[in-house]
Short mmCIF file of C-alpha atoms and ligand atoms in Angstrom, two decimals:
data_model
loop_
_atom_site.label_atom_id
_atom_site.label_comp_id
_atom_site.label_asym_id
_atom_site.label_seq_id
_atom_site.Cartn_x
_atom_site.Cartn_y
_atom_site.Cartn_z
CA MET X 1088 94.76 109.48 -6.57
CA VAL X 1089 93.91 112.73 -8.40
CA LYS X 1090 90.21 113.61 -8.68
CA THR X 1091 88.64 113.79 -12.14
CA ARG X 1092 88.70 117.23 -13.77
CA VAL X 1093 85.43 119.20 -13.42
CA ILE X 1094 84.79 121.89 -16.08
CA GLU X 1095 84.26 125.33 -14.52
CA THR X 1096 83.08 127.65 -17.33
CA ASN X 1097 83.44 128.03 -21.07
CA GLU X 1098 82.42 131.69 -21.13
CA GLY X 1099 84.72 133.24 -18.55
CA ILE X 1100 83.52 135.20 -15.53
CA GLN X 1101 80.66 137.40 -16.76
CA SER X 1102 78.60 138.89 -13.92
CA GLU X 1103 79.67 142.46 -13.01
CA VAL X 1104 79.56 141.76 -9.24
CA THR X 1105 81.81 138.71 -9.54
CA VAL X 1106 84.13 140.60 -11.85
CA GLU X 1107 84.40 143.45 -9.35
CA MET X 1108 85.32 140.91 -6.67
CA PHE X 1109 87.86 139.30 -9.01
CA ASP X 1110 89.46 142.71 -9.59
CA VAL X 1111 90.03 143.08 -5.83
CA PHE X 1112 91.42 139.52 -5.67
CA ALA X 1113 93.75 140.03 -8.66
CA ARG X 1114 95.02 143.29 -7.18
CA CYS X 1115 95.86 141.43 -3.93
CA MET X 1116 97.70 138.77 -5.94
CA ARG X 1117 99.66 141.52 -7.72
CA ASP X 1118 100.56 143.14 -4.40
CA LYS X 1119 101.83 139.78 -3.06
CA GLY X 1120 103.79 139.17 -6.32
CA TRP X 1121 101.85 135.92 -6.88
CA ASN X 1122 100.73 136.50 -10.43
CA GLY X 1123 103.33 134.67 -12.47
CA VAL X 1124 105.03 137.75 -13.99
CA ASP X 1125 108.55 136.99 -12.74
CA GLY X 1126 108.23 133.38 -13.93
CA MET X 1127 107.18 134.61 -17.38
CA ILE X 1128 110.24 136.85 -17.61
CA ALA X 1129 112.47 134.03 -16.32
CA SER X 1130 111.04 131.75 -19.03
CA GLY X 1131 112.39 134.10 -21.72
CA ILE X 1132 109.49 136.47 -22.42
CA LYS X 1133 111.24 139.63 -23.60
CA GLY X 1134 108.64 142.05 -24.89
CA GLY X 1135 108.17 143.31 -28.44
CA ASP X 1136 104.49 143.09 -29.38
CA VAL X 1137 102.91 141.21 -26.46
CA LEU X 1138 99.56 139.41 -26.47
CA GLU X 1139 97.91 138.46 -23.17
CA ILE X 1140 95.15 135.83 -23.32
CA GLY X 1141 92.42 136.09 -20.69
CA PRO X 1142 93.84 139.21 -19.02
CA GLY X 1143 90.80 139.58 -16.76
CA PRO X 1144 91.34 142.93 -15.02
CA GLY X 1145 94.75 143.15 -16.70
CA TYR X 1146 97.24 143.28 -13.82
CA VAL X 1147 99.50 140.48 -15.13
CA GLY X 1148 100.12 142.06 -18.54
CA LEU X 1149 100.29 145.55 -17.04
CA GLU X 1150 102.92 144.49 -14.48
CA LEU X 1151 104.87 142.70 -17.21
CA ALA X 1152 104.68 145.85 -19.35
CA ARG X 1153 105.86 147.96 -16.41
CA LYS X 1154 108.96 145.73 -16.16
CA LEU X 1155 109.72 145.04 -19.84
CA HIS X 1156 108.44 148.15 -21.66
CA PRO X 1157 107.17 146.21 -24.70
CA ASP X 1158 106.40 147.88 -28.04
CA SER X 1159 102.70 147.11 -27.50
CA LEU X 1160 100.36 145.20 -25.18
CA THR X 1161 97.17 143.60 -26.51
CA GLY X 1162 94.67 141.59 -24.47
CA CYS X 1163 92.26 139.00 -25.89
CA GLU X 1164 89.44 138.57 -23.36
CA ILE X 1165 86.09 136.77 -23.71
CA SER X 1166 84.22 138.66 -20.96
CA PRO X 1167 82.94 142.20 -21.70
CA ALA X 1168 82.76 142.94 -17.95
CA MET X 1169 86.46 142.01 -17.52
CA LEU X 1170 87.35 144.18 -20.52
CA ARG X 1171 85.84 147.22 -18.79
CA PHE X 1172 88.06 146.65 -15.73
CA ALA X 1173 91.16 145.99 -17.86
CA ARG X 1174 90.68 149.25 -19.77
CA LYS X 1175 90.21 151.23 -16.56
CA ASN X 1176 93.25 149.62 -14.93
CA ALA X 1177 95.46 150.24 -18.00
CA ALA X 1178 94.45 153.92 -17.86
CA ASP X 1179 95.39 154.00 -14.14
CA TYR X 1180 98.80 152.45 -14.98
CA GLY X 1181 99.24 154.98 -17.80
CA ILE X 1182 99.84 152.13 -20.28
CA ALA X 1183 98.29 152.30 -23.76
CA ALA X 1184 97.14 148.67 -23.82
CA ARG X 1185 94.58 147.51 -26.40
CA TYR X 1186 91.92 145.08 -25.13
CA VAL X 1187 89.91 143.15 -27.69
CA GLN X 1188 86.88 140.98 -27.04
CA GLY X 1189 87.65 137.54 -28.42
CA ASN X 1190 87.88 133.83 -27.79
CA CYS X 1191 91.40 132.40 -27.67
CA MET X 1192 90.23 129.40 -29.70
CA GLU X 1193 89.61 131.72 -32.68
CA MET X 1194 91.59 134.88 -32.13
CA PRO X 1195 90.79 138.04 -34.09
CA PHE X 1196 94.42 138.60 -35.15
CA GLU X 1197 96.43 138.09 -38.35
CA ASP X 1198 99.03 135.31 -38.52
CA GLU X 1199 102.43 136.25 -37.03
CA SER X 1200 101.25 139.41 -35.24
CA PHE X 1201 103.09 139.04 -31.91
CA ASP X 1202 106.59 138.45 -30.44
CA SER X 1203 105.31 137.19 -27.09
CA VAL X 1204 102.13 135.46 -25.88
CA ILE X 1205 101.42 135.25 -22.17
CA SER X 1206 98.50 134.01 -20.07
CA ASN X 1207 97.91 133.38 -16.38
CA GLY X 1208 95.07 131.54 -14.67
CA SER X 1209 92.91 131.28 -17.78
CA LEU X 1210 93.85 127.96 -19.39
CA HIS X 1211 91.63 125.85 -17.11
CA GLU X 1212 88.63 127.75 -18.56
CA TRP X 1213 89.45 127.08 -22.23
CA GLU X 1214 86.94 124.71 -23.78
CA ASN X 1215 89.47 123.26 -26.23
CA PRO X 1216 93.09 123.90 -25.16
CA ILE X 1217 94.53 122.27 -28.28
CA ARG X 1218 92.71 124.78 -30.51
CA ALA X 1219 93.97 127.60 -28.30
CA PHE X 1220 97.56 126.29 -28.48
CA ASN X 1221 97.32 126.12 -32.27
CA GLU X 1222 96.06 129.70 -32.28
CA ILE X 1223 98.99 130.82 -30.12
CA PHE X 1224 101.38 129.23 -32.63
CA ARG X 1225 99.56 130.92 -35.54
CA VAL X 1226 99.65 134.47 -34.12
CA LEU X 1227 103.30 134.24 -32.97
CA ARG X 1228 106.14 135.38 -35.22
CA THR X 1229 108.97 132.93 -35.87
CA GLY X 1230 111.32 133.12 -32.89
CA GLY X 1231 108.50 134.49 -30.71
CA ARG X 1232 108.04 133.09 -27.21
CA TYR X 1233 105.05 132.03 -25.14
CA CYS X 1234 104.51 131.43 -21.45
CA ILE X 1235 101.19 130.13 -20.09
CA THR X 1236 100.80 129.68 -16.36
CA ASP X 1237 97.86 128.16 -14.54
CA LEU X 1238 96.80 126.26 -11.43
CA ARG X 1239 97.57 122.55 -11.05
CA ARG X 1240 94.84 120.15 -9.90
CA ASP X 1241 97.22 117.68 -8.25
CA VAL X 1242 98.71 120.27 -5.89
CA HIS X 1243 99.49 118.92 -2.40
CA PRO X 1244 96.44 119.19 -0.06
CA ILE X 1245 98.49 121.19 2.48
CA LYS X 1246 99.33 123.82 -0.14
CA LYS X 1247 95.70 123.82 -1.26
CA THR X 1248 94.53 124.54 2.30
CA MET X 1249 97.18 127.23 2.78
CA VAL X 1250 96.25 129.05 -0.43
CA TYR X 1251 92.51 128.60 0.24
CA TYR X 1252 92.75 130.41 3.59
CA SER X 1253 95.05 133.13 2.23
CA THR X 1254 92.68 133.89 -0.68
CA SER X 1255 91.27 137.37 -0.25
CA PRO X 1256 88.52 138.58 -0.39
CA LYS X 1257 87.18 135.40 1.22
CA GLU X 1258 84.14 135.41 -1.09
CA MET X 1259 86.60 134.27 -3.81
CA ARG X 1260 87.44 131.03 -1.96
CA PRO X 1261 84.69 128.83 -3.47
CA GLY X 1262 85.72 130.07 -6.94
CA PHE X 1263 89.31 129.19 -6.16
CA LEU X 1264 88.27 125.59 -5.49
CA THR X 1265 86.19 125.29 -8.68
CA SER X 1266 89.15 126.69 -10.67
CA LEU X 1267 91.50 124.21 -9.04
CA ASN X 1268 89.15 121.32 -9.83
CA ALA X 1269 89.08 122.44 -13.47
CA ALA X 1270 92.87 122.74 -13.75
CA TYR X 1271 95.11 120.14 -15.42
CA THR X 1272 97.85 117.89 -14.11
CA LEU X 1273 101.32 117.90 -15.65
CA SER X 1274 100.72 114.61 -17.45
CA GLU X 1275 97.35 115.75 -18.87
CA MET X 1276 98.96 118.97 -20.09
CA THR X 1277 101.93 117.15 -21.63
CA GLU X 1278 99.50 115.01 -23.62
CA LEU X 1279 97.43 118.01 -24.81
CA LEU X 1280 100.56 119.87 -25.92
CA ARG X 1281 101.90 116.82 -27.73
CA ASN X 1282 98.78 116.91 -29.92
CA SER X 1283 99.08 120.62 -30.70
CA ALA X 1284 101.34 123.01 -32.60
CA LEU X 1285 103.09 123.74 -29.28
CA CYS X 1286 104.45 120.18 -29.16
CA ASN X 1287 107.97 121.47 -28.35
CA ALA X 1288 106.84 123.33 -25.22
CA SER X 1289 108.36 122.63 -21.84
CA VAL X 1290 105.90 122.06 -18.99
CA THR X 1291 107.08 122.45 -15.43
CA ARG X 1292 105.44 122.34 -12.01
CA ASP X 1293 105.94 125.26 -9.68
CA PHE X 1294 104.73 125.80 -6.10
CA PHE X 1295 101.08 125.84 -7.03
CA GLY X 1296 100.76 125.49 -10.75
CA LEU X 1297 102.02 124.65 -14.19
CA CYS X 1298 104.23 126.74 -16.45
CA ILE X 1299 104.16 126.04 -20.20
CA ALA X 1300 106.88 127.83 -22.12
CA GLY X 1301 108.62 127.71 -25.44
CA GLU X 1302 109.60 129.34 -28.72
CA LYS X 1303 108.00 129.18 -32.17
C1 SAM V 1446 90.64 133.39 -13.60
S1 SAM V 1446 90.70 134.74 -14.71
C2 SAM V 1446 92.43 135.20 -14.71
C3 SAM V 1446 92.62 136.65 -15.06
C4 SAM V 1446 94.06 137.15 -15.10
N1 SAM V 1446 94.81 136.53 -16.14
C5 SAM V 1446 94.74 136.99 -13.79
O1 SAM V 1446 95.67 136.19 -13.68
O2 SAM V 1446 94.37 137.69 -12.83
C6 SAM V 1446 90.52 133.95 -16.29
C7 SAM V 1446 90.22 134.94 -17.39
O3 SAM V 1446 90.26 134.25 -18.64
C8 SAM V 1446 89.15 134.69 -19.42
N2 SAM V 1446 88.81 133.63 -20.42
C9 SAM V 1446 88.27 132.42 -20.18
N3 SAM V 1446 88.11 131.72 -21.30
C10 SAM V 1446 88.57 132.51 -22.31
C11 SAM V 1446 88.67 132.34 -23.72
N4 SAM V 1446 88.24 131.21 -24.32
N5 SAM V 1446 89.20 133.34 -24.46
C12 SAM V 1446 89.64 134.49 -23.85
N6 SAM V 1446 89.55 134.72 -22.52
C13 SAM V 1446 89.04 133.74 -21.75
C14 SAM V 1446 88.05 134.92 -18.38
O4 SAM V 1446 87.00 135.71 -18.83
C15 SAM V 1446 88.85 135.56 -17.26
O5 SAM V 1446 88.93 136.95 -17.41
#
């Protein structure tokens, strides 16, 4: 029996200290190759003008850009503190990414602005995923692709324990559990997508999460 979903935050991670800790955590995930980038490329993300939703400190989009050399990389991030880290990290990578403060439920971009939309680990924080999915459809060009990866609440307890104890720095462990409790199951996600403009998306389970992918 899967526990009921518990909302984590609707405003993203805001406090500078927590964000600094998250930057260390996200860098560890990058170094272990556990940030969803290879899965995004395998799902058909090719490059062009790429939008990343909820980039946090930016490593996912920056690693993708390092591999795919897109025409441009834009991040839409709700937290000003995260934006500061993303801009610093992009400068360290030597990648001219553009990070914009915005809410993915009402994105500050024209219709059909991007060839690819990616996101990792952010979806469980979105107040209204259907609105965000409709926004993704709106800002994508025809033929553009999206890939959204996130945690999965119904992950096996053994995997949960394994990942909990391998989460570093260990101060991030309580946050990992609240994120997991806020994440969706495959059937919940299938139902949300069915009621959105991304109704043709495929949703698959991977080791620890969900991968939502498709083409406009
Ligand atoms: C758990 S972090 C994941 C960061 C990064 N994608 C990664 O994988 O390391 C989730 C990020 O999504 C952002 N976020 C949450 N809700 C958002 C929204 N409605 N619009 C844009 N960004 C949002 C948070 O501020 C945070 O930076």
